[in-house]
């Protein structure tokens, strides 16, 4: 029984601290480099933005119950992407935060529910929901950016 409790405790400590690992190699993005018209709500202002070299994708959002709300962008993407694409991707990631997708995704991963196909489909639908939010905020659609398809 002690071993089981120890493993559960280690699992919780790992999952509470793992989201912070990206901060060890990431550089913060100054607010001046972000489209401020997208950062209007209290939720938006709680999100921190940073960049680092990523091996896949343009960026992702990170959340921890300890208060971390973070969007991580690939350095190359943020340095070379068109401004309208950056606006859409930022609005997309903010859409995840507005709809609490980051919390739902974290719970699904920590509990292992992500292994269930229905839950994985539900998590994929969150991407479409975030796209709807991004379209409302920017008037752009994902189809306008071939690099995202």
PDB file of C-alpha atoms in Angstrom:
ATOM      1  CA  UNK A   1       0.000   0.000   0.000  1.00  0.00           C
ATOM      2  CA  UNK A   2       2.857   2.364   0.824  1.00  0.00           C
ATOM      3  CA  UNK A   3       4.370   1.758  -2.614  1.00  0.00           C
ATOM      4  CA  UNK A   4       1.096   2.634  -4.313  1.00  0.00           C
ATOM      5  CA  UNK A   5       0.756   5.851  -2.316  1.00  0.00           C
ATOM      6  CA  UNK A   6       4.385   6.730  -3.066  1.00  0.00           C
ATOM      7  CA  UNK A   7       3.819   6.183  -6.804  1.00  0.00           C
ATOM      8  CA  UNK A   8       0.647   8.301  -6.738  1.00  0.00           C
ATOM      9  CA  UNK A   9       2.527  11.043  -4.890  1.00  0.00           C
ATOM     10  CA  UNK A  10       5.400  10.973  -7.402  1.00  0.00           C
ATOM     11  CA  UNK A  11       2.900  11.026 -10.291  1.00  0.00           C
ATOM     12  CA  UNK A  12       1.212  14.123  -8.839  1.00  0.00           C
ATOM     13  CA  UNK A  13       4.513  15.911  -8.166  1.00  0.00           C
ATOM     14  CA  UNK A  14       5.687  15.165 -11.709  1.00  0.00           C
ATOM     15  CA  UNK A  15       2.470  16.410 -13.295  1.00  0.00           C
ATOM     16  CA  UNK A  16       2.413  19.563 -11.184  1.00  0.00           C
ATOM     17  CA  UNK A  17       6.023  20.429 -12.010  1.00  0.00           C
ATOM     18  CA  UNK A  18       6.388  19.173 -15.616  1.00  0.00           C
ATOM     19  CA  UNK A  19       4.664  22.191 -17.217  1.00  0.00           C
ATOM     20  CA  UNK A  20       7.379  24.425 -15.752  1.00  0.00           C
ATOM     21  CA  UNK A  21      10.211  22.540 -17.484  1.00  0.00           C
ATOM     22  CA  UNK A  22       9.748  24.529 -20.693  1.00  0.00           C
ATOM     23  CA  UNK A  23      10.592  27.719 -18.795  1.00  0.00           C
ATOM     24  CA  UNK A  24      14.158  26.469 -18.317  1.00  0.00           C
ATOM     25  CA  UNK A  25      14.922  26.915 -22.013  1.00  0.00           C
ATOM     26  CA  UNK A  26      12.335  29.457 -23.166  1.00  0.00           C
ATOM     27  CA  UNK A  27      12.685  33.181 -23.713  1.00  0.00           C
ATOM     28  CA  UNK A  28       9.794  35.470 -22.781  1.00  0.00           C
ATOM     29  CA  UNK A  29       8.123  37.417 -25.576  1.00  0.00           C
ATOM     30  CA  UNK A  30       7.700  41.055 -24.646  1.00  0.00           C
ATOM     31  CA  UNK A  31       4.170  42.457 -24.672  1.00  0.00           C
ATOM     32  CA  UNK A  32       5.278  44.962 -27.309  1.00  0.00           C
ATOM     33  CA  UNK A  33       5.720  42.166 -29.853  1.00  0.00           C
ATOM     34  CA  UNK A  34       2.166  40.872 -29.357  1.00  0.00           C
ATOM     35  CA  UNK A  35      -1.060  42.155 -30.964  1.00  0.00           C
ATOM     36  CA  UNK A  36      -2.510  44.012 -27.979  1.00  0.00           C
ATOM     37  CA  UNK A  37      -5.994  44.218 -29.529  1.00  0.00           C
ATOM     38  CA  UNK A  38      -6.253  40.460 -28.903  1.00  0.00           C
ATOM     39  CA  UNK A  39      -5.213  40.751 -25.264  1.00  0.00           C
ATOM     40  CA  UNK A  40      -8.244  42.574 -23.926  1.00  0.00           C
ATOM     41  CA  UNK A  41      -9.735  40.418 -21.169  1.00  0.00           C
ATOM     42  CA  UNK A  42      -8.467  39.565 -17.706  1.00  0.00           C
ATOM     43  CA  UNK A  43      -7.951  35.956 -18.858  1.00  0.00           C
ATOM     44  CA  UNK A  44      -5.781  37.156 -21.758  1.00  0.00           C
ATOM     45  CA  UNK A  45      -3.563  39.228 -19.491  1.00  0.00           C
ATOM     46  CA  UNK A  46      -2.861  36.223 -17.250  1.00  0.00           C
ATOM     47  CA  UNK A  47      -1.313  34.299 -20.151  1.00  0.00           C
ATOM     48  CA  UNK A  48       2.448  34.523 -20.555  1.00  0.00           C
ATOM     49  CA  UNK A  49       4.040  34.096 -23.981  1.00  0.00           C
ATOM     50  CA  UNK A  50       7.484  32.708 -24.683  1.00  0.00           C
ATOM     51  CA  UNK A  51       9.452  31.075 -27.471  1.00  0.00           C
ATOM     52  CA  UNK A  52      11.945  28.275 -27.774  1.00  0.00           C
ATOM     53  CA  UNK A  53      13.108  25.837 -30.420  1.00  0.00           C
ATOM     54  CA  UNK A  54      10.382  23.232 -30.955  1.00  0.00           C
ATOM     55  CA  UNK A  55      10.792  20.025 -32.930  1.00  0.00           C
ATOM     56  CA  UNK A  56       7.191  19.907 -34.109  1.00  0.00           C
ATOM     57  CA  UNK A  57       4.376  22.385 -34.476  1.00  0.00           C
ATOM     58  CA  UNK A  58       4.175  26.139 -34.202  1.00  0.00           C
ATOM     59  CA  UNK A  59       3.278  26.336 -30.555  1.00  0.00           C
ATOM     60  CA  UNK A  60       1.225  24.976 -27.711  1.00  0.00           C
ATOM     61  CA  UNK A  61      -0.407  26.073 -24.481  1.00  0.00           C
ATOM     62  CA  UNK A  62       0.676  24.943 -21.027  1.00  0.00           C
ATOM     63  CA  UNK A  63      -1.273  25.012 -17.787  1.00  0.00           C
ATOM     64  CA  UNK A  64      -0.595  23.902 -14.251  1.00  0.00           C
ATOM     65  CA  UNK A  65      -2.871  24.049 -11.209  1.00  0.00           C
ATOM     66  CA  UNK A  66      -0.090  26.034  -9.538  1.00  0.00           C
ATOM     67  CA  UNK A  67      -0.997  29.074 -11.655  1.00  0.00           C
ATOM     68  CA  UNK A  68       0.929  28.752 -14.910  1.00  0.00           C
ATOM     69  CA  UNK A  69      -0.832  29.953 -18.074  1.00  0.00           C
ATOM     70  CA  UNK A  70       1.716  29.849 -20.860  1.00  0.00           C
ATOM     71  CA  UNK A  71       1.805  29.830 -24.654  1.00  0.00           C
ATOM     72  CA  UNK A  72       5.054  28.515 -26.115  1.00  0.00           C
ATOM     73  CA  UNK A  73       5.926  29.369 -29.731  1.00  0.00           C
ATOM     74  CA  UNK A  74       8.612  27.952 -31.944  1.00  0.00           C
ATOM     75  CA  UNK A  75      11.392  30.542 -32.309  1.00  0.00           C
ATOM     76  CA  UNK A  76      11.580  30.121 -36.078  1.00  0.00           C
ATOM     77  CA  UNK A  77       7.842  30.434 -36.494  1.00  0.00           C
ATOM     78  CA  UNK A  78       7.570  33.571 -34.395  1.00  0.00           C
ATOM     79  CA  UNK A  79      10.567  35.164 -36.156  1.00  0.00           C
ATOM     80  CA  UNK A  80       9.483  34.449 -39.743  1.00  0.00           C
ATOM     81  CA  UNK A  81       5.686  34.030 -39.884  1.00  0.00           C
ATOM     82  CA  UNK A  82       3.458  36.656 -41.450  1.00  0.00           C
ATOM     83  CA  UNK A  83       1.785  38.993 -38.916  1.00  0.00           C
ATOM     84  CA  UNK A  84      -1.727  37.780 -39.834  1.00  0.00           C
ATOM     85  CA  UNK A  85      -0.693  34.167 -39.200  1.00  0.00           C
ATOM     86  CA  UNK A  86       0.817  35.090 -35.828  1.00  0.00           C
ATOM     87  CA  UNK A  87      -2.397  36.954 -34.913  1.00  0.00           C
ATOM     88  CA  UNK A  88      -4.501  33.902 -35.823  1.00  0.00           C
ATOM     89  CA  UNK A  89      -2.300  31.483 -33.858  1.00  0.00           C
ATOM     90  CA  UNK A  90      -2.261  33.756 -30.788  1.00  0.00           C
ATOM     91  CA  UNK A  91      -6.051  34.113 -30.981  1.00  0.00           C
ATOM     92  CA  UNK A  92      -6.349  30.312 -31.362  1.00  0.00           C
ATOM     93  CA  UNK A  93      -4.247  29.693 -28.244  1.00  0.00           C
ATOM     94  CA  UNK A  94      -6.170  32.343 -26.293  1.00  0.00           C
ATOM     95  CA  UNK A  95      -9.352  30.548 -27.411  1.00  0.00           C
ATOM     96  CA  UNK A  96      -8.113  27.442 -25.599  1.00  0.00           C
ATOM     97  CA  UNK A  97      -7.674  29.463 -22.404  1.00  0.00           C
ATOM     98  CA  UNK A  98     -11.073  31.164 -22.706  1.00  0.00           C
ATOM     99  CA  UNK A  99     -12.805  27.790 -23.053  1.00  0.00           C
ATOM    100  CA  UNK A 100     -10.695  26.137 -20.317  1.00  0.00           C
ATOM    101  CA  UNK A 101      -9.364  23.542 -22.751  1.00  0.00           C
ATOM    102  CA  UNK A 102      -5.973  23.634 -21.085  1.00  0.00           C
ATOM    103  CA  UNK A 103      -7.460  22.478 -17.782  1.00  0.00           C
ATOM    104  CA  UNK A 104      -9.545  19.751 -19.396  1.00  0.00           C
ATOM    105  CA  UNK A 105      -6.534  18.540 -21.408  1.00  0.00           C
ATOM    106  CA  UNK A 106      -4.357  18.486 -18.290  1.00  0.00           C
ATOM    107  CA  UNK A 107      -6.906  16.413 -16.343  1.00  0.00           C
ATOM    108  CA  UNK A 108      -7.306  14.007 -19.281  1.00  0.00           C
ATOM    109  CA  UNK A 109      -3.550  13.471 -19.448  1.00  0.00           C
ATOM    110  CA  UNK A 110      -2.915  13.196 -15.702  1.00  0.00           C
ATOM    111  CA  UNK A 111      -5.757  10.744 -15.155  1.00  0.00           C
ATOM    112  CA  UNK A 112      -4.883   8.654 -18.204  1.00  0.00           C
ATOM    113  CA  UNK A 113      -8.271   9.283 -19.798  1.00  0.00           C
ATOM    114  CA  UNK A 114      -6.418  10.450 -22.909  1.00  0.00           C
ATOM    115  CA  UNK A 115      -5.945   6.759 -23.746  1.00  0.00           C
ATOM    116  CA  UNK A 116      -9.680   6.375 -24.403  1.00  0.00           C
ATOM    117  CA  UNK A 117     -10.496   7.014 -28.102  1.00  0.00           C
ATOM    118  CA  UNK A 118     -13.667   8.996 -27.322  1.00  0.00           C
ATOM    119  CA  UNK A 119     -11.688  11.336 -25.060  1.00  0.00           C
ATOM    120  CA  UNK A 120      -9.035  11.786 -27.753  1.00  0.00           C
ATOM    121  CA  UNK A 121     -11.755  12.737 -30.268  1.00  0.00           C
ATOM    122  CA  UNK A 122     -13.154  15.195 -27.707  1.00  0.00           C
ATOM    123  CA  UNK A 123      -9.673  16.732 -27.309  1.00  0.00           C
ATOM    124  CA  UNK A 124      -9.359  17.055 -31.106  1.00  0.00           C
ATOM    125  CA  UNK A 125     -12.687  18.883 -31.271  1.00  0.00           C
ATOM    126  CA  UNK A 126     -11.201  21.450 -28.918  1.00  0.00           C
ATOM    127  CA  UNK A 127      -8.921  22.519 -31.780  1.00  0.00           C
ATOM    128  CA  UNK A 128     -11.963  23.306 -33.920  1.00  0.00           C
ATOM    129  CA  UNK A 129     -13.534  25.245 -31.038  1.00  0.00           C
ATOM    130  CA  UNK A 130     -10.356  27.293 -30.614  1.00  0.00           C
ATOM    131  CA  UNK A 131     -10.366  27.986 -34.371  1.00  0.00           C
ATOM    132  CA  UNK A 132     -13.909  29.353 -34.093  1.00  0.00           C
ATOM    133  CA  UNK A 133     -12.762  31.671 -31.303  1.00  0.00           C
ATOM    134  CA  UNK A 134      -9.736  32.757 -33.357  1.00  0.00           C
ATOM    135  CA  UNK A 135     -11.941  33.497 -36.371  1.00  0.00           C
ATOM    136  CA  UNK A 136     -14.240  35.658 -34.230  1.00  0.00           C
ATOM    137  CA  UNK A 137     -11.274  37.628 -32.897  1.00  0.00           C
ATOM    138  CA  UNK A 138      -9.298  38.046 -36.138  1.00  0.00           C
ATOM    139  CA  UNK A 139     -11.772  37.512 -39.013  1.00  0.00           C
ATOM    140  CA  UNK A 140      -9.262  34.975 -40.413  1.00  0.00           C
ATOM    141  CA  UNK A 141      -9.920  31.260 -40.877  1.00  0.00           C
ATOM    142  CA  UNK A 142      -7.498  28.352 -40.682  1.00  0.00           C
ATOM    143  CA  UNK A 143      -8.074  27.704 -44.401  1.00  0.00           C
ATOM    144  CA  UNK A 144      -6.411  31.059 -45.188  1.00  0.00           C
ATOM    145  CA  UNK A 145      -3.098  29.666 -43.950  1.00  0.00           C
ATOM    146  CA  UNK A 146      -1.889  26.622 -45.938  1.00  0.00           C
ATOM    147  CA  UNK A 147       0.984  26.187 -43.481  1.00  0.00           C
ATOM    148  CA  UNK A 148      -1.568  25.263 -40.764  1.00  0.00           C
ATOM    149  CA  UNK A 149      -3.403  22.615 -42.787  1.00  0.00           C
TER     150      UNK A 149
END
